[in-house]
Amino acid sequence: MSEHGPEAVAVESVDLGTAAARDRLIEDAEGVLDRNWTGGSTIPSRSLYPHQWSWDAAFIAIGRSWYDQQRAEQELESLFAAQWANGMLPHIVFNPAVPPGAYFPGPEFWDSDRAAGHRKGPATSGITQPPLHALAAREVHRRAQDPVRAHAFLERIYPKLVAQHDYLARWRDPAGHGLAVIVHPWESGMDNAPIWDDDLRLSVPPGGVPPYRRRDLVHADPGDRPTKAAYDRFVYLVVTYRDNGYDDSRLLASSPFLVEDPLFNAIWCASAHALADIAEILGRDPAPHRQRAGRISVGMRQHLWDDRTRRFHARDIRTGGLLRKSMITSLMPLLDPMLPAAYVEAIVADLGSPHFRPAEPGAFLVPSHDLVSPEFDRRRYWRGPVWINTDWLLWRGLDQHAAAAGAAGIAAEIAGSMVRLVRRSGWREYFDPFTGAGYGSADFSWSAALIVDLLRTIATG
Ligand code: 9WN
């Protein structure tokens, strides 16, 4: 066994508190979601994010599925109402009631009406986010109090989910690997991660970025958020896509950023299985969705796995090279239910190693970036802090591979860590892995939603 093998993992006793304390936490979490409800969907947070975000909506629907079927369904359906004609599900759906300028880049900057495929309807961004939605829809159906209503919901949403997955297969696989590329770090959901740094050394031509005013710094500490240089490049990529009319064929030919990311693809794989399950429930053919999930699974192992580092890495398909910085994205193929044991064991070993497990007693799991790398930053956005959504994804992934040595123990520790974090610091957006201090937004919706899912799943065995 390697030095970081499963035996290195000392499983602390995991205290989730008494049933009464857990119930109080669930009630508190549901209160956050209800306060962030705007009448048709849920905002991620009142300060930083006043519109609807795509993968946030999936996490939120999963949390709500336990206690509010109607809003859980509506969350997903309001998002899909803004789906583009080509199947692309935008990463932000703008609320027209929110003053322009409340978030940057806002609807006027994205100007989604320039896209041939943008249907008349709410203004949106022009890029997508990890496709967790089929998995969320399956959870919403599974927990529904009203099965007739839930079946009708699945009937309505199924073709839209199929269109979302078909869009990724048709337009986002230029290398033919069976994997989807992301065309902007915002599509990864982990915008400011150090793995994108090298690719983001793209040169911004003079005048390439119009003057703009960041709104995030009004609400958050600049030490927690991306730097100006990173933001300029994020904005430059938007300008490039927008000015190409969000045309996928032109985008793929000219994009300065084309990356196959393990997190995005592992989520797509898990969702393709969920889509097959939904097809079965509806009496449709699940086979194409299972085949696609199989292709993604093989694609991740053939093109994103590195035998030398024994890790999955993102691949830059313009240069063909792997982006070898180790980050939490490397661990996400655990979400693939068909991941062979040798890969599961390597990920579990990584999770128990000094790269992802702080040695300090009482520290918190799982830091978003490799603890021993020079880029690790305990408080800056996606460069080290712990996030509840990535913890939840790993907890789910470990649970489905619980037979692997050490997996169940780490899953229990992650669950304990998630609960300790929100008890210590409240419903924050991200957390310090050493002290548990909260950073970013307060009353952050997915932190609340996923604690509801975690505690209710544990309570129901
Ligand atoms: C840009 C809403 C979103 C999350 C992302 C997170 C952050 C936006 C931002 O907030 O991104 O999309 O302004 O930084 O990185 O994962 O969906 O919560």
Tab-separated table of C-alpha atoms and ligand atoms in Angstrom:
chain	number	residue	atom	x	y	z
A	1	MET	CA	0.000	0.000	0.000
A	2	SER	CA	1.326	3.492	-0.808
A	3	GLU	CA	2.345	5.943	1.875
A	4	HIS	CA	-0.965	7.717	1.290
A	5	GLY	CA	-2.979	4.507	1.148
A	6	PRO	CA	-6.248	3.923	2.938
A	7	GLU	CA	-4.531	2.807	6.129
A	8	ALA	CA	-3.229	6.380	6.534
A	9	VAL	CA	-6.779	7.539	7.139
A	10	ALA	CA	-7.631	7.819	10.810
A	11	VAL	CA	-11.394	7.993	10.987
A	12	GLU	CA	-12.390	10.466	13.646
A	13	SER	CA	-15.640	9.852	15.419
A	14	VAL	CA	-18.235	11.743	13.451
A	15	ASP	CA	-20.688	13.626	15.598
A	16	LEU	CA	-23.701	14.889	13.707
A	17	GLY	CA	-25.424	15.893	16.973
A	18	THR	CA	-28.675	14.672	18.504
A	19	ALA	CA	-31.777	14.159	16.392
A	20	ALA	CA	-33.261	17.332	17.882
A	21	ALA	CA	-30.136	19.360	17.018
A	22	ARG	CA	-30.203	17.981	13.484
A	23	ASP	CA	-33.871	18.913	13.140
A	24	ARG	CA	-33.092	22.478	14.229
A	25	LEU	CA	-30.313	22.703	11.649
A	26	ILE	CA	-32.617	21.400	8.907
A	27	GLU	CA	-35.275	23.924	9.881
A	28	ASP	CA	-32.729	26.713	9.790
A	29	ALA	CA	-31.480	25.585	6.359
A	30	GLU	CA	-35.009	25.452	4.971
A	31	GLY	CA	-35.510	28.994	6.282
A	32	VAL	CA	-32.500	30.184	4.232
A	33	LEU	CA	-33.910	28.596	1.072
A	34	ASP	CA	-37.335	30.055	1.695
A	35	ARG	CA	-35.944	33.550	2.248
A	36	ASN	CA	-33.952	33.249	-0.993
A	37	TRP	CA	-37.048	32.196	-2.966
A	38	THR	CA	-38.088	34.945	-5.379
A	39	GLY	CA	-41.451	33.554	-6.472
A	40	GLY	CA	-40.279	31.318	-9.325
A	41	SER	CA	-36.734	30.308	-8.403
A	42	THR	CA	-34.079	30.701	-5.723
A	43	ILE	CA	-31.162	33.113	-5.773
A	44	PRO	CA	-27.804	31.760	-4.577
A	45	SER	CA	-27.472	34.691	-2.152
A	46	ARG	CA	-29.088	38.074	-1.608
A	47	SER	CA	-25.885	40.078	-1.878
A	48	LEU	CA	-23.528	38.617	-4.468
A	49	TYR	CA	-25.801	36.632	-6.756
A	50	PRO	CA	-29.259	38.170	-7.312
A	51	HIS	CA	-30.301	35.981	-10.306
A	52	GLN	CA	-30.787	32.244	-10.941
A	53	TRP	CA	-27.635	30.155	-11.526
A	54	SER	CA	-27.718	26.808	-13.275
A	55	TRP	CA	-25.886	24.279	-11.112
A	56	ASP	CA	-26.996	26.134	-7.980
A	57	ALA	CA	-30.598	25.459	-9.112
A	58	ALA	CA	-29.854	21.728	-9.331
A	59	PHE	CA	-28.361	21.630	-5.814
A	60	ILE	CA	-31.245	23.706	-4.473
A	61	ALA	CA	-33.871	21.437	-6.084
A	62	ILE	CA	-32.190	18.417	-4.469
A	63	GLY	CA	-32.448	20.058	-1.027
A	64	ARG	CA	-36.020	21.189	-1.547
A	65	SER	CA	-37.076	17.779	-2.898
A	66	TRP	CA	-37.279	16.607	0.732
A	67	TYR	CA	-39.919	19.071	1.810
A	68	ASP	CA	-41.353	21.138	-1.051
A	69	GLN	CA	-42.069	19.190	-4.214
A	70	GLN	CA	-43.760	22.100	-5.935
A	71	ARG	CA	-40.868	24.547	-5.530
A	72	ALA	CA	-38.288	21.854	-6.289
A	73	GLU	CA	-39.979	21.213	-9.629
A	74	GLN	CA	-40.461	24.914	-10.303
A	75	GLU	CA	-36.784	25.629	-9.614
A	76	LEU	CA	-35.723	23.313	-12.425
A	77	GLU	CA	-38.540	24.266	-14.759
A	78	SER	CA	-37.904	27.992	-14.495
A	79	LEU	CA	-34.271	27.345	-15.386
A	80	PHE	CA	-35.172	25.168	-18.371
A	81	ALA	CA	-37.666	27.788	-19.560
A	82	ALA	CA	-34.555	29.782	-20.525
A	83	GLN	CA	-32.902	26.891	-22.418
A	84	TRP	CA	-31.661	27.915	-25.846
A	85	ALA	CA	-33.083	26.416	-29.043
A	86	ASN	CA	-29.871	24.425	-29.599
A	87	GLY	CA	-30.264	22.784	-26.138
A	88	MET	CA	-27.652	24.927	-24.365
A	89	LEU	CA	-28.726	25.538	-20.767
A	90	PRO	CA	-27.365	28.959	-19.769
A	91	HIS	CA	-25.450	29.385	-16.556
A	92	ILE	CA	-27.370	32.491	-15.455
A	93	VAL	CA	-31.029	33.362	-16.011
A	94	PHE	CA	-31.435	37.062	-15.283
A	95	ASN	CA	-34.367	38.274	-13.238
A	96	PRO	CA	-35.808	41.311	-15.074
A	97	ALA	CA	-36.988	42.768	-11.746
A	98	VAL	CA	-33.390	43.149	-10.512
A	99	PRO	CA	-31.882	46.573	-11.314
A	100	PRO	CA	-29.325	46.551	-14.136
A	101	GLY	CA	-25.865	46.738	-12.672
A	102	ALA	CA	-26.722	44.665	-9.581
A	103	TYR	CA	-24.444	41.920	-10.945
A	104	PHE	CA	-21.584	42.158	-13.408
A	105	PRO	CA	-21.583	40.940	-16.148
A	106	GLY	CA	-25.324	41.544	-16.325
A	107	PRO	CA	-27.866	40.995	-19.112
A	108	GLU	CA	-26.830	44.032	-21.138
A	109	PHE	CA	-23.218	42.836	-21.226
A	110	TRP	CA	-24.030	39.252	-22.220
A	111	ASP	CA	-26.613	40.481	-24.741
A	112	SER	CA	-27.971	36.965	-25.294
A	113	ASP	CA	-30.335	38.176	-28.011
A	114	ARG	CA	-27.299	38.211	-30.305
A	115	ALA	CA	-27.327	34.420	-30.270
A	116	ALA	CA	-29.244	32.844	-33.110
A	117	GLY	CA	-30.447	30.126	-30.726
A	118	HIS	CA	-31.621	32.391	-27.909
A	119	ARG	CA	-35.396	32.141	-27.645
A	120	LYS	CA	-37.356	35.247	-26.838
A	121	GLY	CA	-37.739	35.116	-23.111
A	122	PRO	CA	-35.605	35.926	-20.110
A	123	ALA	CA	-32.151	37.325	-20.805
A	124	THR	CA	-29.398	34.835	-20.015
A	125	SER	CA	-25.653	34.412	-20.052
A	126	GLY	CA	-24.204	32.733	-23.147
A	127	ILE	CA	-22.319	29.830	-21.549
A	128	THR	CA	-23.314	26.774	-19.518
A	129	GLN	CA	-22.392	25.075	-16.201
A	130	PRO	CA	-21.968	21.467	-14.943
A	131	PRO	CA	-25.018	19.461	-16.121
A	132	LEU	CA	-26.288	18.140	-12.787
A	133	HIS	CA	-29.935	18.638	-13.677
A	134	ALA	CA	-30.998	15.128	-14.729
A	135	LEU	CA	-29.668	13.853	-11.429
A	136	ALA	CA	-31.613	16.573	-9.609
A	137	ALA	CA	-34.809	15.808	-11.549
A	138	ARG	CA	-34.514	12.133	-10.630
A	139	GLU	CA	-34.140	13.067	-6.936
A	140	VAL	CA	-37.140	15.391	-7.102
A	141	HIS	CA	-39.243	12.585	-8.576
A	142	ARG	CA	-37.947	10.030	-6.090
A	143	ARG	CA	-38.999	12.043	-3.024
A	144	ALA	CA	-42.262	13.408	-4.361
A	145	GLN	CA	-45.299	13.346	-2.084
A	146	ASP	CA	-47.597	13.538	-5.103
A	147	PRO	CA	-46.541	10.827	-7.574
A	148	VAL	CA	-48.988	11.786	-10.315
A	149	ARG	CA	-47.727	15.339	-10.343
A	150	ALA	CA	-44.130	14.081	-10.217
A	151	HIS	CA	-44.673	11.852	-13.244
A	152	ALA	CA	-46.077	14.787	-15.213
A	153	PHE	CA	-43.036	16.852	-14.168
A	154	LEU	CA	-40.682	14.166	-15.504
A	155	GLU	CA	-42.635	13.983	-18.768
A	156	ARG	CA	-42.236	17.747	-19.229
A	157	ILE	CA	-38.593	17.962	-18.314
A	158	TYR	CA	-37.283	14.781	-19.979
A	159	PRO	CA	-37.061	16.169	-23.562
A	160	LYS	CA	-35.323	19.281	-22.243
A	161	LEU	CA	-32.750	17.205	-20.388
A	162	VAL	CA	-32.187	15.122	-23.519
A	163	ALA	CA	-31.657	18.332	-25.522
A	164	GLN	CA	-29.153	19.568	-22.918
A	165	HIS	CA	-27.129	16.341	-23.135
A	166	ASP	CA	-27.378	16.234	-26.943
A	167	TYR	CA	-26.071	19.802	-27.140
A	168	LEU	CA	-22.965	18.802	-25.173
A	169	ALA	CA	-22.377	15.737	-27.347
A	170	ARG	CA	-22.976	17.590	-30.616
A	171	TRP	CA	-21.202	20.901	-30.025
A	172	ARG	CA	-18.781	20.415	-27.179
A	173	ASP	CA	-16.773	17.355	-28.186
A	174	PRO	CA	-14.424	18.698	-30.866
A	175	ALA	CA	-11.714	16.158	-29.999
A	176	GLY	CA	-14.113	13.193	-30.336
A	177	HIS	CA	-13.157	11.903	-26.877
A	178	GLY	CA	-16.753	11.416	-25.760
A	179	LEU	CA	-16.134	14.305	-23.333
A	180	ALA	CA	-17.473	17.852	-23.259
A	181	VAL	CA	-15.171	20.871	-23.329
A	182	ILE	CA	-15.777	23.959	-21.272
A	183	VAL	CA	-15.139	27.251	-23.040
A	184	HIS	CA	-14.862	29.538	-20.002
A	185	PRO	CA	-13.709	28.946	-16.403
A	186	TRP	CA	-17.208	30.058	-15.302
A	187	GLU	CA	-18.511	26.914	-17.027
A	188	SER	CA	-16.514	24.762	-14.626
A	189	GLY	CA	-18.358	26.189	-11.622
A	190	MET	CA	-14.885	26.613	-10.065
A	191	ASP	CA	-14.016	29.842	-11.762
A	192	ASN	CA	-10.884	30.959	-10.050
A	193	ALA	CA	-9.167	27.581	-9.701
A	194	PRO	CA	-5.368	27.565	-10.187
A	195	ILE	CA	-5.675	24.932	-12.925
A	196	TRP	CA	-6.996	27.595	-15.266
A	197	ASP	CA	-4.117	30.014	-14.590
A	198	ASP	CA	-1.851	28.720	-17.342
A	199	ASP	CA	-4.616	28.699	-19.910
A	200	LEU	CA	-5.697	32.127	-18.818
A	201	ARG	CA	-2.316	33.598	-19.646
A	202	LEU	CA	-3.978	34.478	-22.909
A	203	SER	CA	-3.051	37.934	-23.990
A	204	VAL	CA	-5.844	40.411	-23.953
A	205	PRO	CA	-5.389	42.754	-26.948
A	206	PRO	CA	-5.436	46.500	-26.247
A	207	GLY	CA	-9.075	47.566	-25.990
A	208	GLY	CA	-10.135	43.888	-25.739
A	209	VAL	CA	-11.817	44.537	-22.413
A	210	PRO	CA	-14.178	47.493	-22.216
A	211	PRO	CA	-14.199	49.493	-18.975
A	212	TYR	CA	-16.353	47.693	-16.411
A	213	ARG	CA	-17.205	47.901	-12.748
A	214	ARG	CA	-17.040	44.773	-10.598
A	215	ARG	CA	-20.035	44.398	-8.314
A	216	ASP	CA	-18.681	41.426	-6.345
A	217	LEU	CA	-16.165	43.634	-4.524
A	218	VAL	CA	-19.011	45.752	-3.138
A	219	HIS	CA	-20.281	42.689	-1.267
A	220	ALA	CA	-17.191	40.592	-0.570
A	221	ASP	CA	-13.668	41.007	0.749
A	222	PRO	CA	-11.253	41.409	-2.218
A	223	GLY	CA	-8.989	38.836	-0.502
A	224	ASP	CA	-11.706	36.199	-0.987
A	225	ARG	CA	-12.439	36.943	-4.648
A	226	PRO	CA	-10.604	36.613	-8.004
A	227	THR	CA	-7.912	39.185	-8.792
A	228	LYS	CA	-8.349	41.973	-11.369
A	229	ALA	CA	-6.080	40.171	-13.865
A	230	ALA	CA	-8.231	37.027	-13.653
A	231	TYR	CA	-11.427	39.048	-13.989
A	232	ASP	CA	-10.140	40.899	-17.051
A	233	ARG	CA	-9.558	37.558	-18.734
A	234	PHE	CA	-12.980	36.236	-17.714
A	235	VAL	CA	-14.519	39.349	-19.249
A	236	TYR	CA	-12.346	39.113	-22.366
A	237	LEU	CA	-13.554	35.552	-22.984
A	238	VAL	CA	-17.168	36.721	-22.700
A	239	VAL	CA	-16.532	39.551	-25.164
A	240	THR	CA	-14.937	37.090	-27.613
A	241	TYR	CA	-17.904	34.693	-27.531
A	242	ARG	CA	-20.503	37.411	-27.550
A	243	ASP	CA	-18.942	39.157	-30.517
A	244	ASN	CA	-18.987	35.835	-32.381
A	245	GLY	CA	-22.748	35.722	-31.830
A	246	TYR	CA	-22.357	32.720	-29.460
A	247	ASP	CA	-21.985	30.626	-32.596
A	248	ASP	CA	-20.769	27.203	-31.470
A	249	SER	CA	-18.980	26.287	-34.690
A	250	ARG	CA	-17.059	29.577	-34.708
A	251	LEU	CA	-16.472	29.379	-31.013
A	252	LEU	CA	-14.809	25.987	-31.166
A	253	ALA	CA	-12.631	27.082	-34.068
A	254	SER	CA	-11.469	30.294	-32.422
A	255	SER	CA	-11.831	29.892	-28.666
A	256	PRO	CA	-8.732	30.695	-26.623
A	257	PHE	CA	-10.002	28.363	-23.875
A	258	LEU	CA	-11.107	24.756	-24.596
A	259	VAL	CA	-10.716	22.352	-21.705
A	260	GLU	CA	-12.007	18.875	-20.835
A	261	ASP	CA	-12.581	19.055	-17.098
A	262	PRO	CA	-13.026	15.965	-14.863
A	263	LEU	CA	-15.673	17.595	-12.650
A	264	PHE	CA	-17.850	18.749	-15.546
A	265	ASN	CA	-17.588	15.362	-17.255
A	266	ALA	CA	-18.056	13.276	-14.103
A	267	ILE	CA	-21.252	15.201	-13.387
A	268	TRP	CA	-22.350	14.700	-16.991
A	269	CYS	CA	-21.684	10.960	-16.624
A	270	ALA	CA	-23.717	10.699	-13.391
A	271	SER	CA	-26.516	12.719	-14.991
A	272	ALA	CA	-26.519	10.529	-18.122
A	273	HIS	CA	-27.195	7.545	-15.834
A	274	ALA	CA	-29.956	9.534	-14.109
A	275	LEU	CA	-31.418	10.347	-17.537
A	276	ALA	CA	-31.457	6.619	-18.343
A	277	ASP	CA	-33.299	5.999	-15.047
A	278	ILE	CA	-35.821	8.708	-15.957
A	279	ALA	CA	-36.292	7.155	-19.414
A	280	GLU	CA	-37.064	3.814	-17.712
A	281	ILE	CA	-39.621	5.445	-15.409
A	282	LEU	CA	-41.300	7.021	-18.447
A	283	GLY	CA	-41.237	3.824	-20.505
A	284	ARG	CA	-38.686	5.210	-23.008
A	285	ASP	CA	-35.466	3.617	-24.177
A	286	PRO	CA	-32.689	4.136	-21.599
A	287	ALA	CA	-29.985	2.549	-23.779
A	288	PRO	CA	-28.712	5.696	-25.570
A	289	HIS	CA	-28.212	7.455	-22.244
A	290	ARG	CA	-26.394	4.504	-20.688
A	291	GLN	CA	-24.203	4.258	-23.783
A	292	ARG	CA	-23.362	7.926	-23.536
A	293	ALA	CA	-22.535	7.547	-19.832
A	294	GLY	CA	-20.266	4.638	-20.764
A	295	ARG	CA	-18.512	6.732	-23.400
A	296	ILE	CA	-17.905	9.562	-20.929
A	297	SER	CA	-16.569	7.062	-18.402
A	298	VAL	CA	-14.134	5.561	-20.924
A	299	GLY	CA	-13.232	9.039	-22.199
A	300	MET	CA	-12.281	10.213	-18.710
A	301	ARG	CA	-10.046	7.183	-18.171
A	302	GLN	CA	-8.435	7.351	-21.613
A	303	HIS	CA	-7.918	11.086	-21.884
A	304	LEU	CA	-7.912	12.613	-18.400
A	305	TRP	CA	-6.136	9.958	-16.330
A	306	ASP	CA	-2.380	10.264	-15.865
A	307	ASP	CA	-0.518	7.082	-14.899
A	308	ARG	CA	2.419	9.118	-13.675
A	309	THR	CA	0.563	11.253	-11.121
A	310	ARG	CA	-2.156	8.596	-10.647
A	311	ARG	CA	-4.743	11.321	-10.917
A	312	PHE	CA	-7.407	12.627	-13.257
A	313	HIS	CA	-6.525	16.068	-14.673
A	314	ALA	CA	-8.179	18.568	-16.960
A	315	ARG	CA	-6.918	18.512	-20.570
A	316	ASP	CA	-6.341	21.568	-22.717
A	317	ILE	CA	-7.439	20.339	-26.111
A	318	ARG	CA	-5.796	23.184	-28.006
A	319	THR	CA	-2.334	22.100	-26.872
A	320	GLY	CA	-3.314	18.486	-26.165
A	321	GLY	CA	-1.601	18.658	-22.762
A	322	LEU	CA	-2.899	17.792	-19.308
A	323	LEU	CA	-3.179	20.621	-16.760
A	324	ARG	CA	-1.412	18.743	-13.987
A	325	LYS	CA	-2.155	20.948	-11.005
A	326	SER	CA	-3.989	18.854	-8.492
A	327	MET	CA	-7.283	20.158	-7.412
A	328	ILE	CA	-10.550	18.814	-6.131
A	329	THR	CA	-11.687	18.293	-9.738
A	330	SER	CA	-9.220	15.358	-9.883
A	331	LEU	CA	-11.324	13.496	-7.306
A	332	MET	CA	-14.717	13.927	-8.959
A	333	PRO	CA	-14.719	10.878	-11.267
A	334	LEU	CA	-15.941	9.106	-8.102
A	335	LEU	CA	-19.350	10.271	-9.334
A	336	ASP	CA	-19.077	7.730	-12.165
A	337	PRO	CA	-20.875	4.627	-10.831
A	338	MET	CA	-18.860	2.434	-13.232
A	339	LEU	CA	-15.430	3.726	-12.179
A	340	PRO	CA	-13.206	0.633	-11.828
A	341	ALA	CA	-11.814	-0.197	-8.379
A	342	ALA	CA	-8.190	0.741	-9.139
A	343	TYR	CA	-9.191	4.354	-9.890
A	344	VAL	CA	-11.478	4.520	-6.860
A	345	GLU	CA	-8.608	3.329	-4.687
A	346	ALA	CA	-6.268	5.966	-6.110
A	347	ILE	CA	-8.788	8.738	-5.375
A	348	VAL	CA	-9.457	7.457	-1.860
A	349	ALA	CA	-5.700	7.378	-1.260
A	350	ASP	CA	-5.425	10.993	-2.484
A	351	LEU	CA	-8.245	12.047	-0.174
A	352	GLY	CA	-6.395	10.536	2.775
A	353	SER	CA	-3.049	12.067	1.813
A	354	PRO	CA	-1.433	15.376	2.882
A	355	HIS	CA	-2.593	16.837	-0.460
A	356	PHE	CA	-6.232	16.903	0.560
A	357	ARG	CA	-6.249	16.128	4.270
A	358	PRO	CA	-5.004	18.823	6.654
A	359	ALA	CA	-2.818	17.364	9.383
A	360	GLU	CA	-4.027	19.840	12.031
A	361	PRO	CA	-6.385	18.261	14.562
A	362	GLY	CA	-9.961	19.475	14.168
A	363	ALA	CA	-9.377	20.748	10.602
A	364	PHE	CA	-12.034	20.462	7.897
A	365	LEU	CA	-12.398	18.390	4.737
A	366	VAL	CA	-11.987	18.715	1.740
A	367	PRO	CA	-9.852	21.708	0.678
A	368	SER	CA	-10.597	22.680	-2.928
A	369	HIS	CA	-6.923	22.806	-3.899
A	370	ASP	CA	-3.875	20.692	-3.099
A	371	LEU	CA	-2.672	21.754	0.367
A	372	VAL	CA	0.994	21.293	-0.465
A	373	SER	CA	1.001	23.190	-3.743
A	374	PRO	CA	2.401	26.754	-3.929
A	375	GLU	CA	-0.916	28.115	-5.235
A	376	PHE	CA	-2.881	26.892	-2.242
A	377	ASP	CA	-4.704	29.835	-0.620
A	378	ARG	CA	-6.880	29.059	2.395
A	379	ARG	CA	-9.389	31.837	1.760
A	380	ARG	CA	-9.399	32.827	-1.900
A	381	TYR	CA	-12.238	31.639	-4.046
A	382	TRP	CA	-11.710	28.060	-5.361
A	383	ARG	CA	-7.987	28.132	-4.515
A	384	GLY	CA	-8.149	26.223	-1.247
A	385	PRO	CA	-11.277	26.839	0.858
A	386	VAL	CA	-13.791	24.064	1.539
A	387	TRP	CA	-17.105	24.290	-0.334
A	388	ILE	CA	-20.260	22.450	0.757
A	389	ASN	CA	-21.171	21.479	-2.826
A	390	THR	CA	-17.852	19.806	-3.621
A	391	ASP	CA	-17.974	18.048	-0.228
A	392	TRP	CA	-21.471	16.832	-1.053
A	393	LEU	CA	-20.414	15.564	-4.507
A	394	LEU	CA	-17.523	13.637	-2.949
A	395	TRP	CA	-19.745	12.278	-0.185
A	396	ARG	CA	-22.183	10.988	-2.839
A	397	GLY	CA	-19.360	9.592	-4.958
A	398	LEU	CA	-17.729	7.819	-2.017
A	399	ASP	CA	-21.074	6.429	-0.942
A	400	GLN	CA	-21.580	4.736	-4.298
A	401	HIS	CA	-18.105	3.196	-4.021
A	402	ALA	CA	-18.451	2.392	-0.317
A	403	ALA	CA	-17.086	-1.113	-0.834
A	404	ALA	CA	-13.597	0.311	-1.525
A	405	ALA	CA	-11.267	0.210	1.474
A	406	GLY	CA	-11.407	3.509	3.351
A	407	ALA	CA	-14.225	5.036	1.248
A	408	ALA	CA	-17.037	4.746	3.800
A	409	GLY	CA	-14.833	6.165	6.565
A	410	ILE	CA	-13.881	9.248	4.546
A	411	ALA	CA	-17.497	9.744	3.453
A	412	ALA	CA	-18.524	9.819	7.119
A	413	GLU	CA	-15.755	12.276	7.946
A	414	ILE	CA	-16.766	14.577	5.096
A	415	ALA	CA	-20.371	14.490	6.323
A	416	GLY	CA	-19.198	15.353	9.840
A	417	SER	CA	-17.022	18.152	8.514
A	418	MET	CA	-19.888	19.691	6.513
A	419	VAL	CA	-22.098	19.811	9.590
A	420	ARG	CA	-19.332	21.191	11.817
A	421	LEU	CA	-18.633	23.955	9.296
A	422	VAL	CA	-22.180	25.287	9.137
A	423	ARG	CA	-22.626	24.930	12.910
A	424	ARG	CA	-19.475	26.957	13.443
A	425	SER	CA	-19.867	29.649	10.788
A	426	GLY	CA	-23.418	29.523	9.438
A	427	TRP	CA	-24.556	29.169	5.816
A	428	ARG	CA	-21.505	30.716	4.238
A	429	GLU	CA	-20.351	30.260	0.656
A	430	TYR	CA	-16.940	28.742	1.496
A	431	PHE	CA	-14.834	27.997	4.549
A	432	ASP	CA	-11.287	27.991	5.859
A	433	PRO	CA	-10.036	24.363	5.968
A	434	PHE	CA	-8.011	24.981	9.151
A	435	THR	CA	-10.270	27.178	11.290
A	436	GLY	CA	-13.682	26.686	9.663
A	437	ALA	CA	-14.099	30.501	9.360
A	438	GLY	CA	-16.738	31.406	6.760
A	439	TYR	CA	-15.996	33.464	3.635
A	440	GLY	CA	-17.949	34.922	0.687
A	441	SER	CA	-21.721	35.282	0.887
A	442	ALA	CA	-23.825	34.653	3.951
A	443	ASP	CA	-27.088	32.670	3.726
A	444	PHE	CA	-25.791	30.873	0.652
A	445	SER	CA	-28.485	28.628	-0.824
A	446	TRP	CA	-26.575	25.508	-1.867
A	447	SER	CA	-24.839	25.304	1.523
A	448	ALA	CA	-28.315	25.145	3.090
A	449	ALA	CA	-29.862	22.834	0.466
A	450	LEU	CA	-27.120	20.237	0.603
A	451	ILE	CA	-27.101	20.086	4.397
A	452	VAL	CA	-30.849	19.370	4.199
A	453	ASP	CA	-30.109	16.531	1.771
A	454	LEU	CA	-27.218	15.198	3.837
A	455	LEU	CA	-29.032	15.178	7.180
A	456	ARG	CA	-32.298	13.839	5.810
A	457	THR	CA	-30.500	11.107	3.865
A	458	ILE	CA	-28.628	10.076	7.007
A	459	ALA	CA	-31.813	10.219	9.118
A	460	THR	CA	-33.679	7.948	6.695
A	461	GLY	CA	-30.763	5.496	6.575
B	1	9WN	C1	-19.905	33.367	-11.914
B	1	9WN	C2	-23.418	31.348	-8.062
B	1	9WN	C3	-22.091	31.088	-8.757
B	1	9WN	C4	-21.685	29.606	-8.714
B	1	9WN	C5	-20.262	29.378	-9.165
B	1	9WN	C6	-19.355	30.305	-8.358
B	1	9WN	C7	-19.783	31.764	-8.553
B	1	9WN	C8	-20.058	33.412	-10.389
B	1	9WN	C9	-19.265	34.581	-9.849
B	1	9WN	O1	-21.113	31.914	-8.119
B	1	9WN	O2	-19.618	32.129	-9.909
B	1	9WN	O3	-20.722	32.388	-12.462
B	1	9WN	O4	-19.731	35.717	-9.966
B	1	9WN	O5	-18.152	34.371	-9.342
B	1	9WN	O6	-18.027	30.122	-8.721
B	1	9WN	O7	-19.909	28.033	-8.970
B	1	9WN	O8	-22.551	28.858	-9.525
B	1	9WN	O9	-23.423	30.784	-6.783
